[in-house]
mmCIF file of C-alpha atoms and ligand atoms in Angstrom:
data_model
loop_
_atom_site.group_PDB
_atom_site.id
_atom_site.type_symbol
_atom_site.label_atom_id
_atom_site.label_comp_id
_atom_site.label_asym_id
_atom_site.label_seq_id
_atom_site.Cartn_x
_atom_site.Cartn_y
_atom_site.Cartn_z
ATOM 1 C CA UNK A 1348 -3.477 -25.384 5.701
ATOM 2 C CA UNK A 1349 -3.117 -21.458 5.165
ATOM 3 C CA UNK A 1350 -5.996 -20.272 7.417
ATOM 4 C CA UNK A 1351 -7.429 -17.323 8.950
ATOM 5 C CA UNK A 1352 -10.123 -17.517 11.291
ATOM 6 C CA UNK A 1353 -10.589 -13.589 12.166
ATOM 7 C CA UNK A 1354 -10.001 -10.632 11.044
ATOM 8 C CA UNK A 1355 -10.783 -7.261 12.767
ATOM 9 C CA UNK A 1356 -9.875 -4.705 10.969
ATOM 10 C CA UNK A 1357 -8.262 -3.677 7.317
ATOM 11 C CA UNK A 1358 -8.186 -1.810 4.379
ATOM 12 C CA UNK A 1359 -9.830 -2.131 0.491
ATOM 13 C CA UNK A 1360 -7.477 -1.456 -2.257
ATOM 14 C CA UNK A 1361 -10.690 0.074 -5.021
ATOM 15 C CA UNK A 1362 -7.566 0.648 -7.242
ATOM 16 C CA UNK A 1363 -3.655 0.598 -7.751
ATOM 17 C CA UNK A 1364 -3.782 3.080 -10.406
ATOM 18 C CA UNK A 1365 -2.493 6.772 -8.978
ATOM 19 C CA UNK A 1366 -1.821 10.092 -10.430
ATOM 20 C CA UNK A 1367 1.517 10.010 -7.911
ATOM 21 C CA UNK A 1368 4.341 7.671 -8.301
ATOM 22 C CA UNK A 1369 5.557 8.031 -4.176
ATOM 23 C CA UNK A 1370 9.083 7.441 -3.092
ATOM 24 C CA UNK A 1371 7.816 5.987 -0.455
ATOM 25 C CA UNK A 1372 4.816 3.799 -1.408
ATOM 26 C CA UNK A 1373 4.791 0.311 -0.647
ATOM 27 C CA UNK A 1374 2.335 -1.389 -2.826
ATOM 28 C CA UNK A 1375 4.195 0.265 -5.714
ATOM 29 C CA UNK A 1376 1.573 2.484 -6.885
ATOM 30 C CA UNK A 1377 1.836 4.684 -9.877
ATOM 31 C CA UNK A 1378 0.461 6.098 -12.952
ATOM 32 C CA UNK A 1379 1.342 2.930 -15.211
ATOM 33 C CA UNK A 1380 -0.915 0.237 -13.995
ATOM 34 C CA UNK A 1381 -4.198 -0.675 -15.646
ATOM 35 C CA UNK A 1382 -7.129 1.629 -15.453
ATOM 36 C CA UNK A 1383 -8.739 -1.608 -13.525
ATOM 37 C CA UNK A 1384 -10.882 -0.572 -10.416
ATOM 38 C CA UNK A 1385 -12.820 -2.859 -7.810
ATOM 39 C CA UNK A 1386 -15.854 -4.216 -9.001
ATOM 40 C CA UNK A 1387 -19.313 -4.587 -7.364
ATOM 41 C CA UNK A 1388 -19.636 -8.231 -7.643
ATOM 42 C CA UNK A 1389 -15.955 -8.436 -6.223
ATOM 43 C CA UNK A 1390 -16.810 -5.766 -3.211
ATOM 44 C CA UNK A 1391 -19.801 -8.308 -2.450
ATOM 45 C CA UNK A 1392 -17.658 -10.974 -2.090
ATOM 46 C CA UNK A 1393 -14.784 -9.302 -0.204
ATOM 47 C CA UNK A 1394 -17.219 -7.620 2.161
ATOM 48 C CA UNK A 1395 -19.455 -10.519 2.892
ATOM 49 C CA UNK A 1396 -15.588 -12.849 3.445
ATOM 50 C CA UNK A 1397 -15.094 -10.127 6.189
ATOM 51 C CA UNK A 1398 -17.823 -10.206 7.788
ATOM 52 C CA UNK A 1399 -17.921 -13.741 8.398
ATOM 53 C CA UNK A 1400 -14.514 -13.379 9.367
ATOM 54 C CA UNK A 1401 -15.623 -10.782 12.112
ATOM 55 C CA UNK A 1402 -14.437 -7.590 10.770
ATOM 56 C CA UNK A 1403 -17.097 -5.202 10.727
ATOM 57 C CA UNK A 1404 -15.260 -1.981 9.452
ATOM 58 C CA UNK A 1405 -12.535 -1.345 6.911
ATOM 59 C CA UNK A 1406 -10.990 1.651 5.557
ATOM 60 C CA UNK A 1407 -10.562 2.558 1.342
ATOM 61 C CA UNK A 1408 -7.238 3.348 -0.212
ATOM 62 C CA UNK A 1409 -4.984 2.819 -3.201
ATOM 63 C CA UNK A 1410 -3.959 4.404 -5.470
ATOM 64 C CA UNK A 1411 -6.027 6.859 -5.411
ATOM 65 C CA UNK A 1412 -9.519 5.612 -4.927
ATOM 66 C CA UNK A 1413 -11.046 8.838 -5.476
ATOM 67 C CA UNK A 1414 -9.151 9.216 -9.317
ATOM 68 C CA UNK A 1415 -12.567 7.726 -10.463
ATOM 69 C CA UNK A 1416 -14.744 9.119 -8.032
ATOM 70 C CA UNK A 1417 -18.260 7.493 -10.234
ATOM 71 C CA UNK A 1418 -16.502 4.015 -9.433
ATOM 72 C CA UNK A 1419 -16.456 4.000 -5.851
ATOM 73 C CA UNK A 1420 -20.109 4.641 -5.176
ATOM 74 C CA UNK A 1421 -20.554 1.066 -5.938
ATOM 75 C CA UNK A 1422 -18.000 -0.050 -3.759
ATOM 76 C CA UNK A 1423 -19.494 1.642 -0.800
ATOM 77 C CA UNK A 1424 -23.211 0.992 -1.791
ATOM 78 C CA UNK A 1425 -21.941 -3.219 -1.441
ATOM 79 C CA UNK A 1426 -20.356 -2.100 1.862
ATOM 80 C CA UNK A 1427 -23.451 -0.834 2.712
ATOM 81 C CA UNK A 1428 -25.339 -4.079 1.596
ATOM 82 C CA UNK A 1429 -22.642 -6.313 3.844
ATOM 83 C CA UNK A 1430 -22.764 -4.206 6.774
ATOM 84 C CA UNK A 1431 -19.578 -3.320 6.351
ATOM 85 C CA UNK A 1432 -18.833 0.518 8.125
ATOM 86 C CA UNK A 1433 -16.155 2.464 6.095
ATOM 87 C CA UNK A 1434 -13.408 3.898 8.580
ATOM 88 C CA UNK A 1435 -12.011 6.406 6.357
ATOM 89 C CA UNK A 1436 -11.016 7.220 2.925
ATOM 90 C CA UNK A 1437 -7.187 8.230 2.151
ATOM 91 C CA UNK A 1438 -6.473 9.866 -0.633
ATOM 92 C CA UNK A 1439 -3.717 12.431 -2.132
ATOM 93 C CA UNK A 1440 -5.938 15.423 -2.372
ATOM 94 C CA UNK A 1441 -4.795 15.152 -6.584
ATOM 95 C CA UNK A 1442 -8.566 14.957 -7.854
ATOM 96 C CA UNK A 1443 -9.402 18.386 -6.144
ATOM 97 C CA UNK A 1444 -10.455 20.774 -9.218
ATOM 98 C CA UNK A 1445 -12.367 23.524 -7.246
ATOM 99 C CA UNK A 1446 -14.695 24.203 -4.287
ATOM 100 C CA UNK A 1447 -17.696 23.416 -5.901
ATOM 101 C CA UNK A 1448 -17.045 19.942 -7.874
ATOM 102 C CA UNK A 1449 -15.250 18.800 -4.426
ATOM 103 C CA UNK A 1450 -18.349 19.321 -2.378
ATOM 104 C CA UNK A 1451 -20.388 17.381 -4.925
ATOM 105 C CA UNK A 1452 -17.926 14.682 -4.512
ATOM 106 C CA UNK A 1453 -17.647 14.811 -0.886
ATOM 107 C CA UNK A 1454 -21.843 15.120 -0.533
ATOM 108 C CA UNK A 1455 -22.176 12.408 -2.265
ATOM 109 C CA UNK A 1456 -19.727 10.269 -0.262
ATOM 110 C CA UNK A 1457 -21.892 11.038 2.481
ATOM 111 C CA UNK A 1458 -24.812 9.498 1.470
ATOM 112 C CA UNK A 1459 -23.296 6.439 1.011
ATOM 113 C CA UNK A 1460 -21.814 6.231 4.951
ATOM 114 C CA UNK A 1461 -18.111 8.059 4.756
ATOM 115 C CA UNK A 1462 -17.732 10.608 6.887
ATOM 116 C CA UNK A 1463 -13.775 10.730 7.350
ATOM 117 C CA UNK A 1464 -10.917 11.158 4.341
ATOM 118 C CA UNK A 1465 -7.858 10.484 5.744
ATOM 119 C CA UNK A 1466 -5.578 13.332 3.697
ATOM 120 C CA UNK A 1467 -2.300 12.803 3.140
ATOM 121 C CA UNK A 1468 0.550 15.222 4.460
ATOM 122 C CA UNK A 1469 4.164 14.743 4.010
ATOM 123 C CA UNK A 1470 7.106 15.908 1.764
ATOM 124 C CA UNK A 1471 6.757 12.419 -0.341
ATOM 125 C CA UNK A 1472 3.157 13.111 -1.832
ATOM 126 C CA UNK A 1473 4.308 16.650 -1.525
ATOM 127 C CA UNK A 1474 6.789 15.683 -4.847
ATOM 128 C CA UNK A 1475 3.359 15.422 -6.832
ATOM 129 C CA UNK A 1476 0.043 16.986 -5.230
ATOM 130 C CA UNK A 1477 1.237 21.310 -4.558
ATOM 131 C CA UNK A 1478 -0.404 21.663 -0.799
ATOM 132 C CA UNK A 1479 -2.728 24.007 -1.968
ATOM 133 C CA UNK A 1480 -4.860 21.028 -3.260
ATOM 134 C CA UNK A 1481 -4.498 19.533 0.214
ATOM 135 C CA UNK A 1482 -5.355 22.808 2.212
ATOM 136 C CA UNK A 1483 -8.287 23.473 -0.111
ATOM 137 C CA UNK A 1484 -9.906 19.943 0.110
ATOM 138 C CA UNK A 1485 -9.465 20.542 3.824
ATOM 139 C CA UNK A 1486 -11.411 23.526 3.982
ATOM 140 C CA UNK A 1487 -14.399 21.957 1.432
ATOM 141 C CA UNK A 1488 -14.660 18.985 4.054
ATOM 142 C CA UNK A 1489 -14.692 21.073 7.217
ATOM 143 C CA UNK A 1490 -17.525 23.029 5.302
ATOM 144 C CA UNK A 1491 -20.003 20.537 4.300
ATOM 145 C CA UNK A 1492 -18.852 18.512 7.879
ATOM 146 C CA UNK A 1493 -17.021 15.570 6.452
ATOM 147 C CA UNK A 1494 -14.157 14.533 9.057
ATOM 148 C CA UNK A 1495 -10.758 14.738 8.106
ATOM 149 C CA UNK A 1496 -8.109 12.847 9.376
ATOM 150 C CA UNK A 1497 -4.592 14.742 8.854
ATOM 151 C CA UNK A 1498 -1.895 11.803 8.305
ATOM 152 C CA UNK A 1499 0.050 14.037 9.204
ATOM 153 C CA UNK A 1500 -0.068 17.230 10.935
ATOM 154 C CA UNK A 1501 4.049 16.842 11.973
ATOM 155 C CA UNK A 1502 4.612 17.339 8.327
ATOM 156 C CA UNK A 1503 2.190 20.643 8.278
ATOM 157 C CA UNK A 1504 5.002 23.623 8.728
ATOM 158 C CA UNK A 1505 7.728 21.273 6.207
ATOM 159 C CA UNK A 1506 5.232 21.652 3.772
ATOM 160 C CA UNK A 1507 4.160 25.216 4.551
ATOM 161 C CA UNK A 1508 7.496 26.636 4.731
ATOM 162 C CA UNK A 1509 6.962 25.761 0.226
ATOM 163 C CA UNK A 1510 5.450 27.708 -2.617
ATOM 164 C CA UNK A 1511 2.255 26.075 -1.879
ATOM 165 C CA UNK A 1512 0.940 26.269 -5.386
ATOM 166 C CA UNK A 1513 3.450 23.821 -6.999
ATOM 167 C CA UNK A 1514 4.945 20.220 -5.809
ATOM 168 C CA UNK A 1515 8.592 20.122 -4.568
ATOM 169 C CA UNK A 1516 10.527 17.593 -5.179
ATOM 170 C CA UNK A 1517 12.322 15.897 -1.910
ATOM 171 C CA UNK A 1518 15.916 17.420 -3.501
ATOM 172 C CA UNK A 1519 14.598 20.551 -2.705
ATOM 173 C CA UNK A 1520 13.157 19.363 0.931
ATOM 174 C CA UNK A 1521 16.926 18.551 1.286
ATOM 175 C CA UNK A 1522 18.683 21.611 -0.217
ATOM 176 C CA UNK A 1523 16.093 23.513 2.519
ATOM 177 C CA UNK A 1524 16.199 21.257 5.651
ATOM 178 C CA UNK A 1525 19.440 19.841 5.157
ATOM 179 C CA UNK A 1526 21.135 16.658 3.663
ATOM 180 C CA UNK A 1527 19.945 14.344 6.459
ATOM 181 C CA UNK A 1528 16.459 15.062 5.876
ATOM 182 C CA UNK A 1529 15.711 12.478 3.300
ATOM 183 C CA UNK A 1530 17.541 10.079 5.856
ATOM 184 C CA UNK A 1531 14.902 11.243 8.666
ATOM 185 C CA UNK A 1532 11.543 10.788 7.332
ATOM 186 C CA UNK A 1533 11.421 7.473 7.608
ATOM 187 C CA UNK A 1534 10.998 7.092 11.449
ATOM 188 C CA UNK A 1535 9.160 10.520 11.273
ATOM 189 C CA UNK A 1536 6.822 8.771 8.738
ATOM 190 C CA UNK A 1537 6.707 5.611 10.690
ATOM 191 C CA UNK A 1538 7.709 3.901 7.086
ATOM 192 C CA UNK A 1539 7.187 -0.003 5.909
ATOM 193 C CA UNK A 1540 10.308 -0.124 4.226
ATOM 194 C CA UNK A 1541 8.976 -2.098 1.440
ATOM 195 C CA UNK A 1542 7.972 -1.747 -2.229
ATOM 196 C CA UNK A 1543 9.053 1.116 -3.496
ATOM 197 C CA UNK A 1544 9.929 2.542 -0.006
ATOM 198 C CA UNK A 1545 12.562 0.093 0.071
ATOM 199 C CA UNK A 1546 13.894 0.595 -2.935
ATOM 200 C CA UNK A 1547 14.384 4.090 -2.366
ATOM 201 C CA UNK A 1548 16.192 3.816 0.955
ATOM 202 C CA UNK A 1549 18.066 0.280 -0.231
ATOM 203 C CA UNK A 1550 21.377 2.391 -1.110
ATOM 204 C CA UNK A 1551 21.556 4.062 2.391
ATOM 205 C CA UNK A 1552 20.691 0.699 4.360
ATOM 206 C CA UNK A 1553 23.702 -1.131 5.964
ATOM 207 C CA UNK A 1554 24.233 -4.309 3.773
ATOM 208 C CA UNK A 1555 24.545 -7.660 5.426
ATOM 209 C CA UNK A 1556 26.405 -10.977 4.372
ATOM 210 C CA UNK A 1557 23.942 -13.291 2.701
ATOM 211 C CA UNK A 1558 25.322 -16.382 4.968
ATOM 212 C CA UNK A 1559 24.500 -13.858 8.162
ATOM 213 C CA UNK A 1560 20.717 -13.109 6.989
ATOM 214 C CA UNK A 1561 20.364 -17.124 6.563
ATOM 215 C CA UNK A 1562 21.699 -17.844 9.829
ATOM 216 C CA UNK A 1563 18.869 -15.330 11.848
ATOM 217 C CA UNK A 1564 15.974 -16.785 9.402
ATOM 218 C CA UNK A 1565 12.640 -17.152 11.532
ATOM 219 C CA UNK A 1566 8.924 -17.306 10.279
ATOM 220 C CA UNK A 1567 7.550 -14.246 9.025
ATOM 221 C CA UNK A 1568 4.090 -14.836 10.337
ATOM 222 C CA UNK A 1569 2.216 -13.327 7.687
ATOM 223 C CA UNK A 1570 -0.923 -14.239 8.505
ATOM 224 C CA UNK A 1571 -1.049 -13.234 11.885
ATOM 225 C CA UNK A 1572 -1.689 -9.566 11.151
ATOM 226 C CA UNK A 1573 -5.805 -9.198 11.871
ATOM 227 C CA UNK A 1574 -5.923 -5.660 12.748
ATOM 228 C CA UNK A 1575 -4.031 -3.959 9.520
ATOM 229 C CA UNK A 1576 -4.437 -6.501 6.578
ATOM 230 C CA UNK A 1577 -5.442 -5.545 3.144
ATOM 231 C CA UNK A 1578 -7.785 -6.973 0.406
ATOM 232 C CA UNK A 1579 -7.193 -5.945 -3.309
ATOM 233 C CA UNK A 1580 -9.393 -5.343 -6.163
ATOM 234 C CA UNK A 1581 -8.639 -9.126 -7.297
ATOM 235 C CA UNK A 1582 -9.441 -10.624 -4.021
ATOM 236 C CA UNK A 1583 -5.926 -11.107 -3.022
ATOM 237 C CA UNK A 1584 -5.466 -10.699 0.731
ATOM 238 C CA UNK A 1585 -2.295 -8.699 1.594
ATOM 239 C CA UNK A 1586 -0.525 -9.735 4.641
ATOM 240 C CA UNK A 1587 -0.104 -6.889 6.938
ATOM 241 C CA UNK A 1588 3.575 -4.887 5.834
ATOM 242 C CA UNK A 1589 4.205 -7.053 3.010
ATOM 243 C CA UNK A 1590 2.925 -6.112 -0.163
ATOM 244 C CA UNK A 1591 3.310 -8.115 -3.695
ATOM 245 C CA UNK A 1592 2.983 -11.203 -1.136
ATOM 246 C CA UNK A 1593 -1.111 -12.638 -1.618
ATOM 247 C CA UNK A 1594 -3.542 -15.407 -1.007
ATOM 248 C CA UNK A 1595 -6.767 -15.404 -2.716
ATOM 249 C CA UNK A 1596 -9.381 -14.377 0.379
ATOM 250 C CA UNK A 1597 -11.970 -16.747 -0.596
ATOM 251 C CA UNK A 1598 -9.222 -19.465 -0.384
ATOM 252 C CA UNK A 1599 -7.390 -18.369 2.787
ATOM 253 C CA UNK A 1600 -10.914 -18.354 4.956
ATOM 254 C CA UNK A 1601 -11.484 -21.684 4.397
ATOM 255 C CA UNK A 1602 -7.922 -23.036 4.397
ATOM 256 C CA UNK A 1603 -5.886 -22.750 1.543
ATOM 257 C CA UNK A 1604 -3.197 -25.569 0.412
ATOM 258 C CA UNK A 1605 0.612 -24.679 1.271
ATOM 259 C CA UNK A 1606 1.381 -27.026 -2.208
ATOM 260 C CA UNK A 1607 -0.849 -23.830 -4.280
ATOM 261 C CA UNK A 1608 1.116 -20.539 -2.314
ATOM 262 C CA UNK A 1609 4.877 -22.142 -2.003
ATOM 263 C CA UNK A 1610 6.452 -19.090 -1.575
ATOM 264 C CA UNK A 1611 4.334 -17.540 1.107
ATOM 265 C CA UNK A 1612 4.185 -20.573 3.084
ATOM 266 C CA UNK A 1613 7.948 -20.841 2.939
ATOM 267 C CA UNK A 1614 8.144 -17.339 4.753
ATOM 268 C CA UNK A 1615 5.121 -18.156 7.260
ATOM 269 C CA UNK A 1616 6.763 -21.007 8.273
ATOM 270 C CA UNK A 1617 10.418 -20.816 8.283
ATOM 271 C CA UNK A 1618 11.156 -17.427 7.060
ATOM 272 C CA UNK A 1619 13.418 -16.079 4.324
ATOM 273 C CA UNK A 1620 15.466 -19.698 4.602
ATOM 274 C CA UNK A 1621 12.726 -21.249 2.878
ATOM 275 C CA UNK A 1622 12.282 -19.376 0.494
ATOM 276 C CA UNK A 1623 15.871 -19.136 -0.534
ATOM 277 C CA UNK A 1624 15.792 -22.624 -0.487
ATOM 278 C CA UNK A 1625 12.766 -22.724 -2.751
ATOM 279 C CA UNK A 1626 14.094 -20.469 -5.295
ATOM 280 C CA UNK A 1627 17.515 -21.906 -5.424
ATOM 281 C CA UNK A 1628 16.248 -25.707 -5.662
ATOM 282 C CA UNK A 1629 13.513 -25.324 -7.845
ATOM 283 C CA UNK A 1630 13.609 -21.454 -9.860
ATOM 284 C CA UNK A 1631 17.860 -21.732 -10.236
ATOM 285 C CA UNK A 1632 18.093 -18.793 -8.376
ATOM 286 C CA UNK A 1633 21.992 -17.328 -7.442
ATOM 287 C CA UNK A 1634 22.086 -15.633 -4.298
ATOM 288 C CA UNK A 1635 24.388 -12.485 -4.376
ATOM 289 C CA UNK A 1636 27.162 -12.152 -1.601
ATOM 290 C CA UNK A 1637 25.010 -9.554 0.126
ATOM 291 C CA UNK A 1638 22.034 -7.536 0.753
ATOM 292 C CA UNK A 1639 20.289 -4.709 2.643
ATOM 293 C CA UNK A 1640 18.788 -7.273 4.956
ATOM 294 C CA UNK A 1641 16.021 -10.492 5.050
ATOM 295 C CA UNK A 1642 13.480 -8.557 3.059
ATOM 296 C CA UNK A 1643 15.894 -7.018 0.427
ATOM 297 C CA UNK A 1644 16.734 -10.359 -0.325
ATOM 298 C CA UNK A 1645 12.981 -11.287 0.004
ATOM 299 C CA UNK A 1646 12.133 -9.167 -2.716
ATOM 300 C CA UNK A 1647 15.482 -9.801 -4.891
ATOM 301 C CA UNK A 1648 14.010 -13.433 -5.249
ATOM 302 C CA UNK A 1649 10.427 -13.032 -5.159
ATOM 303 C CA UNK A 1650 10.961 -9.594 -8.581
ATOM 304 C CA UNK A 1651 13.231 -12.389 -9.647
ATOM 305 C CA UNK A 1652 10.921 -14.982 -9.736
ATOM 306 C CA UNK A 1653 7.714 -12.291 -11.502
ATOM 307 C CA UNK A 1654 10.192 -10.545 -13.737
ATOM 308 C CA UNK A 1655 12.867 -12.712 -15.133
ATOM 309 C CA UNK A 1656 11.490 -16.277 -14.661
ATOM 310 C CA UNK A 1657 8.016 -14.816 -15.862
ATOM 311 C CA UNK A 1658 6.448 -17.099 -13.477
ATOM 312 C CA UNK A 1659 2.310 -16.139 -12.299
ATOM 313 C CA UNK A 1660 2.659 -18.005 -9.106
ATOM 314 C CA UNK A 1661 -0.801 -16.983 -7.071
ATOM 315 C CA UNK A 1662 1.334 -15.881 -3.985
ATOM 316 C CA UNK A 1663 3.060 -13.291 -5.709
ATOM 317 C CA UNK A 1664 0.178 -11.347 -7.026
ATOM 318 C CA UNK A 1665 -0.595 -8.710 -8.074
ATOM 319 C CA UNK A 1666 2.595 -9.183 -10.480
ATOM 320 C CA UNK A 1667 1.988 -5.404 -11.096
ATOM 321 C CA UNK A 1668 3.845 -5.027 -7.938
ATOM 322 C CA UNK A 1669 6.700 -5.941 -9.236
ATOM 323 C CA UNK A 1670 6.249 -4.367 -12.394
ATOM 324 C CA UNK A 1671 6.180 -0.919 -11.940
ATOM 325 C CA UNK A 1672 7.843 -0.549 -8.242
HETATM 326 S S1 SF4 B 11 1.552 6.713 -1.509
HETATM 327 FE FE1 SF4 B 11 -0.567 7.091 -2.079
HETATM 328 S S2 SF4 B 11 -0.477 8.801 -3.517
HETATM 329 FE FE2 SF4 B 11 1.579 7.998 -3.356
HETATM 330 S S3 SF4 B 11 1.777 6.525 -5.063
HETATM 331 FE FE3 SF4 B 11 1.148 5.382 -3.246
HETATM 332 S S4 SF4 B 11 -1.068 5.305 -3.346
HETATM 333 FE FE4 SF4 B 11 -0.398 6.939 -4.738
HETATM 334 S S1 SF4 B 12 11.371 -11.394 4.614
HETATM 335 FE FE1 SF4 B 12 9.720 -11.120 3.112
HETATM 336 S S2 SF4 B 12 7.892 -11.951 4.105
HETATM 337 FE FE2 SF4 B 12 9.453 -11.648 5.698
HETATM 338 S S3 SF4 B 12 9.016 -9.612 6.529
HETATM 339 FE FE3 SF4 B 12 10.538 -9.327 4.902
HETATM 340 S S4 SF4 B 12 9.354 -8.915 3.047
HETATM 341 FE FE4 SF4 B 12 7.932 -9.756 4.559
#
């Protein structure tokens, strides 16, 4: 059986819907999903999964959970409910219209527990949100005392050193930094390279012979990530680092059956050898000669399997993922 017996700590994914489509996002958020947004019945369920499972705090993020700001009260109201404390908050700093409507906003987030937004900082988000949206949240949360956790203050002066009342695109970080900047962020970032992160540094990674990639196949252990999983909107739990692969949480606490999540059993156990067996046997797949490593060829099988197979298998969920990366 798929099973987890604890969990300590995690994130909520309220939404994937953003106003940013990120360079370097890895659960492939963007503009073009659905509109859809955690529910409370589905927060009572997620919440009261945790807390069985031990985890007694989690943090909120996206998208942009604070897009709809009305919808998350109910989120955090079931948190409440579940005793469930909320960590943090990220969000882009996009929704911030002026001083006064933001201190409503972050009043009322208050009340309901949160008492830390985690604002993001760095030349990616940079591409959509100008920095004077960022700066000026900052200062509405140090006035009514909401915490603010910088993620991340390295990236302060990059930004800074911009017209801070438009975005710049990372071209123009480049053009002012220097060509290797792009290259850089990365390991100043601390990036996942996957989702759309991987797909924007794919070109630049050193390629590797399919047969090589086989050969060094071990288990992925997906499911041994307790301290930085994630839980969607649907109820899919997110291994920790990789996105688009799921379990339903309900099903996963209580053991779910390795015949129902093929895919993601093939990885937990053997790694990306089983699942290129998998595909090829059963889904017809043709492996190409090479790739940028075990999870570009991960994902070449697994958007191969959502996109041009049209397959809803309920380990590669949300398909959305794969959609608009
Ligand atoms: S990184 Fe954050 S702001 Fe950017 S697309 Fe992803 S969720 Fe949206
Ligand atoms: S091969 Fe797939 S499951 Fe394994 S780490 Fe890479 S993306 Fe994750």
């Amino acid at each position: 059986m798929l099973k987890i017996d604890c969990l300590v700590s995690g994130g909520v994914i309220t939404n994937y819907k953003c106003s940013s489509k990120c360079k370097h996002c890895c659960y492939a958020s963007s503009p073009e999903w659905p509109n859809d947004y955690m529910t409370p019945s589905m927060a009572d369920e997620i919440f009261s999964i945790l807390k069985s499972l031990g985890c007694h705090y989690v943090h909120i993020g996206g998208g942009e959970p604070l897009l709809q700001p009305d919808k998350i009260f109910a989120v955090l109201e079931s948190a409440q409910r579940n005793n469930i404390d909320i960590e943090y908050i990220e969000t882009n700093a996009s929704w911030y219209r002026d001083e006064v409507s933001a201190k409503i906003i972050l009043k009322e987030l208050m009340k309901y527990g949160v008492h830390t937004l985690l604002i993001s900082i760095d030349p990616y988000h940079n591409e959509y949100i100008p920095f004077w949206k960022v700066k000026a949240l900052m200062a509405a949360c140090s006035e009514v005392n909401m915490g603010v956790f910088p993620w991340l203050m390295d990236f302060w002066a990059d930004l800074d050193a911009m017209d801070d009342r438009k975005p710049h695109s990372l071209d123009e970080y480049a053009r002012f930094f220097g060509q290797n900047y792009l290259l850089e962020l990365p390991r100043r970032y601390g990036l996942n390279l996957k989702g759309r992160a991987l797909k924007t540094y794919k070109p630049m990674m050193k390629k590797q012979p399919f047969e090589q990639i086989l050969k060094e196949s071990k288990p992925c252990r997906l499911l041994s990530g307790i301290y930085h999983f994630h839980v969607d909107l649907y109820g899919n739990f997110i291994p920790q680092s990789c996105p688009g692969l799921s379990i339903n949480l309900s099903e996963v606490s209580h053991g779910a059956d390795p015949g129902k999540y093929r895919v993601l059993y093939s990885l937990e156990s053997i790694g990306i050898g089983g699942l290129v067996e998998l595909a090829i046997k059963e889904y017809d797949y043709k492996p190409k000669s090479e790739y940028a490593g075990k999870c570009d060829l991960c994902y070449d099988i697994r958007s191969y399997l959502v996109l041009e197979r049209k397959l809803d298998l309920p380990d590669l969920q949300p398909a959305g993922h794969y959609k608009y990366i």
